[in-house]
Tab-separated table of C-alpha atoms in Angstrom:
chain	number	residue	atom	x	y	z
F	1	MET	CA	11.409	0.745	-41.728
F	2	ALA	CA	12.955	-2.285	-40.363
F	3	LEU	CA	16.324	-3.995	-41.105
F	4	VAL	CA	16.407	-7.752	-40.677
F	5	GLY	CA	19.151	-10.369	-41.420
F	6	PRO	CA	21.689	-12.714	-39.745
F	7	SER	CA	24.158	-11.695	-37.132
F	8	GLY	CA	27.166	-9.939	-38.820
F	9	ALA	CA	25.011	-8.977	-42.079
F	10	GLY	CA	25.649	-5.459	-41.772
F	11	LYS	CA	22.515	-4.102	-40.063
F	12	SER	CA	24.440	-2.020	-37.446
F	13	THR	CA	26.626	-0.643	-40.044
F	14	VAL	CA	23.759	0.993	-41.618
F	15	PHE	CA	23.242	2.914	-38.260
F	16	ASN	CA	26.870	3.787	-37.989
F	17	LEU	CA	26.921	5.088	-41.502
F	18	ALA	CA	23.730	7.272	-40.867
F	19	LEU	CA	25.242	8.752	-37.795
F	20	ARG	CA	28.584	9.294	-39.593
F	21	PHE	CA	30.368	7.029	-37.106
F	22	PHE	CA	31.899	5.364	-40.438
F	23	THR	CA	32.516	7.146	-43.719
F	24	PRO	CA	31.492	5.180	-46.984
F	25	HIS	CA	34.173	4.424	-49.383
F	26	LYS	CA	31.632	4.970	-52.248
F	27	GLY	CA	28.407	6.124	-52.687
F	28	THR	CA	26.061	8.798	-50.998
F	29	ILE	CA	23.903	8.781	-47.999
F	30	LEU	CA	20.963	11.141	-48.247
F	31	ILE	CA	18.392	12.215	-45.687
F	32	ASP	CA	15.507	14.274	-47.276
F	33	GLY	CA	17.519	14.398	-50.552
F	34	GLN	CA	20.540	16.024	-48.678
F	35	ASP	CA	24.002	14.290	-48.666
F	36	ILE	CA	24.876	14.041	-44.984
F	37	THR	CA	28.531	14.761	-45.473
F	38	GLN	CA	27.439	18.304	-46.497
F	39	VAL	CA	25.813	19.105	-43.080
F	40	THR	CA	27.583	19.596	-39.903
F	41	MET	CA	27.969	16.759	-37.490
F	42	GLU	CA	26.241	18.684	-34.915
F	43	SER	CA	23.050	19.453	-37.080
F	44	LEU	CA	22.883	15.712	-38.295
F	45	ARG	CA	22.954	14.196	-34.871
F	46	LYS	CA	20.473	16.690	-33.425
F	47	SER	CA	18.188	15.360	-36.067
F	48	ILE	CA	18.534	11.730	-34.891
F	49	ALA	CA	17.820	9.982	-31.618
F	50	LEU	CA	19.135	6.488	-31.080
F	51	VAL	CA	17.768	3.852	-28.707
F	52	THR	CA	19.998	0.617	-28.388
F	53	GLN	CA	19.761	-2.878	-26.815
F	54	ASP	CA	22.320	-1.623	-24.204
F	55	PRO	CA	21.360	2.033	-23.449
F	56	VAL	CA	24.337	4.327	-22.414
F	57	LEU	CA	23.683	5.722	-19.020
F	58	PHE	CA	26.318	8.047	-16.994
F	59	ASP	CA	27.337	7.803	-13.586
F	60	ASP	CA	25.014	10.630	-12.705
F	61	THR	CA	21.395	11.425	-11.719
F	62	ILE	CA	18.289	10.051	-13.399
F	63	ARG	CA	17.455	13.694	-14.237
F	64	ALA	CA	20.955	14.517	-15.801
F	65	ASN	CA	20.730	11.194	-17.748
F	66	ILE	CA	17.341	11.940	-19.204
F	67	CYS	CA	18.307	15.644	-20.168
F	68	TYR	CA	21.735	14.604	-21.671
F	69	GLY	CA	21.898	16.297	-25.094
F	70	SER	CA	18.886	18.563	-24.036
F	71	GLU	CA	20.550	20.335	-20.962
F	72	ASP	CA	18.108	23.448	-21.331
F	73	ALA	CA	15.031	21.332	-20.646
F	74	SER	CA	12.960	22.507	-17.688
F	75	PRO	CA	12.178	20.029	-14.830
F	76	ALA	CA	8.600	19.934	-16.173
F	77	LYS	CA	9.632	18.607	-19.454
F	78	ILE	CA	12.018	16.207	-18.215
F	79	GLU	CA	9.173	14.636	-15.870
F	80	GLU	CA	6.719	14.977	-18.964
F	81	ALA	CA	9.174	12.773	-21.031
F	82	ALA	CA	9.609	10.346	-18.261
F	83	ARG	CA	5.864	9.863	-17.861
F	84	ALA	CA	5.441	9.253	-21.589
F	85	ALA	CA	8.270	6.654	-21.255
F	86	ALA	CA	6.466	4.961	-18.488
F	87	ALA	CA	9.335	5.582	-16.192
F	88	ASP	CA	7.995	8.145	-13.732
F	89	GLU	CA	6.523	5.375	-11.475
F	90	PHE	CA	9.730	3.800	-10.600
F	91	ILE	CA	11.484	7.017	-10.362
F	92	ASN	CA	9.059	8.720	-7.995
F	93	ALA	CA	9.242	5.419	-5.883
F	94	LEU	CA	13.088	6.093	-5.267
F	95	ARG	CA	14.074	8.025	-2.340
F	96	ASP	CA	15.763	10.882	-4.103
F	97	GLY	CA	13.450	10.515	-7.130
F	98	TYR	CA	14.955	12.344	-10.180
F	99	ASP	CA	17.999	13.210	-8.153
F	100	THR	CA	18.796	9.546	-7.512
F	101	GLY	CA	22.168	8.435	-8.768
F	102	VAL	CA	22.215	5.504	-11.355
F	103	GLY	CA	25.827	4.427	-10.817
F	104	GLU	CA	28.354	3.538	-13.400
F	105	ALA	CA	26.457	2.510	-16.758
F	106	GLY	CA	23.187	2.756	-14.756
F	107	ILE	CA	24.124	-0.442	-12.637
F	108	SER	CA	21.657	0.473	-9.836
F	109	LEU	CA	18.623	0.216	-12.305
F	110	SER	CA	17.116	-2.932	-13.885
F	111	GLY	CA	17.325	-3.434	-17.738
F	112	GLY	CA	13.731	-2.256	-18.142
F	113	GLU	CA	14.430	0.796	-16.149
F	114	ARG	CA	17.562	1.792	-18.099
F	115	GLN	CA	15.602	1.400	-21.274
F	116	ARG	CA	12.889	3.663	-20.295
F	117	ILE	CA	15.378	6.139	-19.129
F	118	ALA	CA	16.892	6.029	-22.752
F	119	ILE	CA	13.351	6.354	-24.215
F	120	ALA	CA	12.642	9.339	-22.031
F	121	ARG	CA	15.941	11.010	-23.234
F	122	ALA	CA	14.955	10.297	-26.742
F	123	LEU	CA	11.434	11.753	-26.128
F	124	LEU	CA	12.840	14.856	-24.639
F	125	LYS	CA	15.290	15.235	-27.551
F	126	ASN	CA	12.194	15.217	-29.828
F	127	ALA	CA	14.343	14.390	-33.002
F	128	PRO	CA	12.441	13.789	-36.383
F	129	ILE	CA	14.369	10.578	-37.094
F	130	LEU	CA	14.499	7.651	-34.575
F	131	LEU	CA	16.965	4.786	-35.061
F	132	LEU	CA	15.952	1.617	-32.770
F	133	ASP	CA	18.318	-1.186	-32.258
F	134	GLU	CA	15.552	-3.528	-30.963
F	135	PRO	CA	15.708	-2.321	-27.348
F	136	THR	CA	13.334	-5.078	-25.957
F	137	SER	CA	15.277	-7.957	-27.172
F	138	SER	CA	16.976	-8.857	-23.909
F	139	LEU	CA	14.164	-7.861	-21.577
F	140	ASP	CA	11.869	-10.254	-19.582
F	141	SER	CA	8.201	-10.214	-20.770
F	142	LYS	CA	6.904	-7.869	-17.822
F	143	ALA	CA	9.729	-5.223	-18.497
F	144	GLU	CA	9.191	-5.664	-22.267
F	145	ALA	CA	5.583	-4.840	-22.016
F	146	LYS	CA	6.301	-1.491	-20.296
F	147	VAL	CA	9.216	-0.781	-22.755
F	148	GLN	CA	7.109	-1.614	-25.713
F	149	HIS	CA	4.454	0.764	-24.658
F	150	ALA	CA	6.849	3.635	-24.305
F	151	LEU	CA	8.357	2.890	-27.676
F	152	GLU	CA	5.070	3.017	-29.309
F	153	LYS	CA	4.698	6.585	-27.813
F	154	LEU	CA	8.050	7.474	-28.980
F	155	MET	CA	7.674	6.338	-32.494
F	156	GLU	CA	4.609	8.443	-33.058
F	157	GLY	CA	5.041	11.042	-35.979
F	158	ARG	CA	8.643	10.077	-36.713
F	159	THR	CA	10.685	8.530	-39.259
F	160	VAL	CA	11.780	5.120	-37.708
F	161	LEU	CA	14.534	2.797	-38.798
F	162	MET	CA	14.624	-0.334	-36.582
F	163	ILE	CA	17.174	-3.302	-36.480
F	164	ALA	CA	15.120	-6.191	-35.682
F	165	HIS	CA	16.500	-9.524	-34.050
F	166	ARG	CA	13.021	-10.791	-33.433
F	167	LEU	CA	10.880	-10.834	-36.609
F	168	SER	CA	7.600	-10.692	-34.498
F	169	THR	CA	8.533	-6.987	-33.988
F	170	VAL	CA	8.447	-5.995	-37.569
F	171	LYS	CA	4.935	-7.213	-38.774
F	172	GLN	CA	3.628	-3.569	-38.901
F	173	ALA	CA	6.661	-2.027	-40.670
F	174	ASP	CA	5.869	-0.044	-43.808
F	175	LEU	CA	9.073	-1.717	-45.415
F	176	ILE	CA	11.361	-4.519	-44.534
F	177	TYR	CA	14.919	-4.521	-45.949
F	178	VAL	CA	16.531	-8.019	-45.670
F	179	ILE	CA	20.440	-7.658	-45.327
F	180	ASP	CA	22.837	-10.557	-46.096
F	181	ASP	CA	26.544	-10.360	-46.406
F	182	GLY	CA	26.477	-6.557	-46.329
F	183	ALA	CA	23.922	-6.403	-49.184
F	184	ILE	CA	20.160	-5.808	-49.512
F	185	VAL	CA	18.733	-9.084	-50.776
F	186	GLU	CA	15.052	-8.515	-50.285
F	187	THR	CA	12.634	-5.771	-49.834
F	188	GLY	CA	8.901	-5.652	-49.039
F	189	ARG	CA	6.226	-5.919	-46.408
F	190	HIS	CA	6.012	-8.860	-43.931
F	191	GLU	CA	3.366	-10.698	-45.527
F	192	ASP	CA	4.639	-10.347	-48.852
F	193	LEU	CA	8.094	-11.581	-47.909
F	194	LEU	CA	6.729	-14.614	-46.296
F	195	ARG	CA	4.743	-15.611	-49.435
F	196	SER	CA	7.962	-15.157	-51.573
F	197	GLY	CA	9.688	-18.026	-49.663
F	198	GLY	CA	13.199	-16.140	-49.857
F	199	HIS	CA	15.627	-14.936	-47.178
F	200	TYR	CA	12.922	-13.448	-44.936
F	201	ALA	CA	10.722	-16.575	-44.891
F	202	ARG	CA	13.735	-18.783	-44.130
F	203	LEU	CA	14.827	-16.629	-41.141
F	204	TYR	CA	11.122	-16.498	-39.947
F	205	LEU	CA	10.819	-20.228	-40.218
F	206	THR	CA	14.150	-20.784	-38.342
F	207	GLN	CA	13.407	-18.348	-35.569
F	208	PHE	CA	9.932	-19.881	-34.808
F	209	ASP	CA	11.410	-23.470	-35.192
F	210	ILE	CA	8.919	-24.452	-38.007
F	211	ALA	CA	9.777	-26.999	-40.659
F	212	PRO	CA	9.903	-25.212	-44.219
F	213	PRO	CA	6.824	-25.968	-46.146
F	214	GLU	CA	7.111	-27.080	-49.780
F	215	ASP	CA	4.831	-24.130	-50.874
F	216	PRO	CA	5.524	-21.196	-48.577
F	217	ALA	CA	2.444	-19.277	-50.196
F	218	ALA	CA	0.215	-22.045	-48.860
F	219	ARG	CA	1.130	-21.816	-45.355
F	220	LYS	CA	-1.881	-19.497	-44.554
F	221	GLY	CA	-1.463	-19.609	-40.763
F	222	LEU	CA	2.286	-18.434	-40.970
F	223	GLU	CA	1.611	-14.928	-40.238
F	224	ASP	CA	-0.120	-15.429	-37.127
F	225	GLU	CA	2.667	-15.015	-34.508
F	226	GLU	CA	0.449	-15.540	-31.420
F	227	GLN	CA	-0.024	-19.181	-32.454
F	228	ILE	CA	3.740	-19.853	-32.613
F	229	PRO	CA	6.165	-20.009	-29.737
F	230	GLU	CA	9.031	-17.645	-30.427
F	231	LYS	CA	12.645	-18.741	-29.784
F	232	THR	CA	14.822	-16.130	-28.126
F	233	VAL	CA	17.390	-14.843	-30.756
F	234	THR	CA	20.353	-12.643	-29.797
F	235	GLY	CA	23.000	-10.931	-31.808
């Protein structure tokens, strides 16, 4: 599933509520039919892995950062997760390998390398639910390709909820929720939402710098992102 909408619409709030960083004033949040306030915080957060645009790394070794939250993991499991995240090549090229210090907030690593460490951590955690705050949105094309491959591996067999800043990333989502001013205003698949000519179609047209057609349903080539140069969008 994907959450899309303008900056400040409330997309990140959904993640904060799911992780119980915030408590809702009314209503109930259910996971597999169970009220998340009726389970322990430890149990809830063990079932969820989070990968964000700006991953949290600690001033420690690469090994310690990958196994954070999975401290009992064996060296073999840590390295297996790194390989799956396409991180092992750059790690092994470092003088101290997995024992290399990353510095405060991972300052000694590039953006793509930090993301792959975060993805390796999520793979090692092996949680059934994955929250993605589109982690490739701020990367260059070379780093994005490597991270995207790692993300595809991470998403296999899991329930995934993604905040999407670039609409080209949600085309294959089973369901897209369009959020505006804190409310869900549209729900559907990519193609259906484009044809409807509503909020999603307007966001898409704006992002790809296309003049809105009089009849959105008649714009048959609109879904083909490869033919449209995408503008960089942040926030």
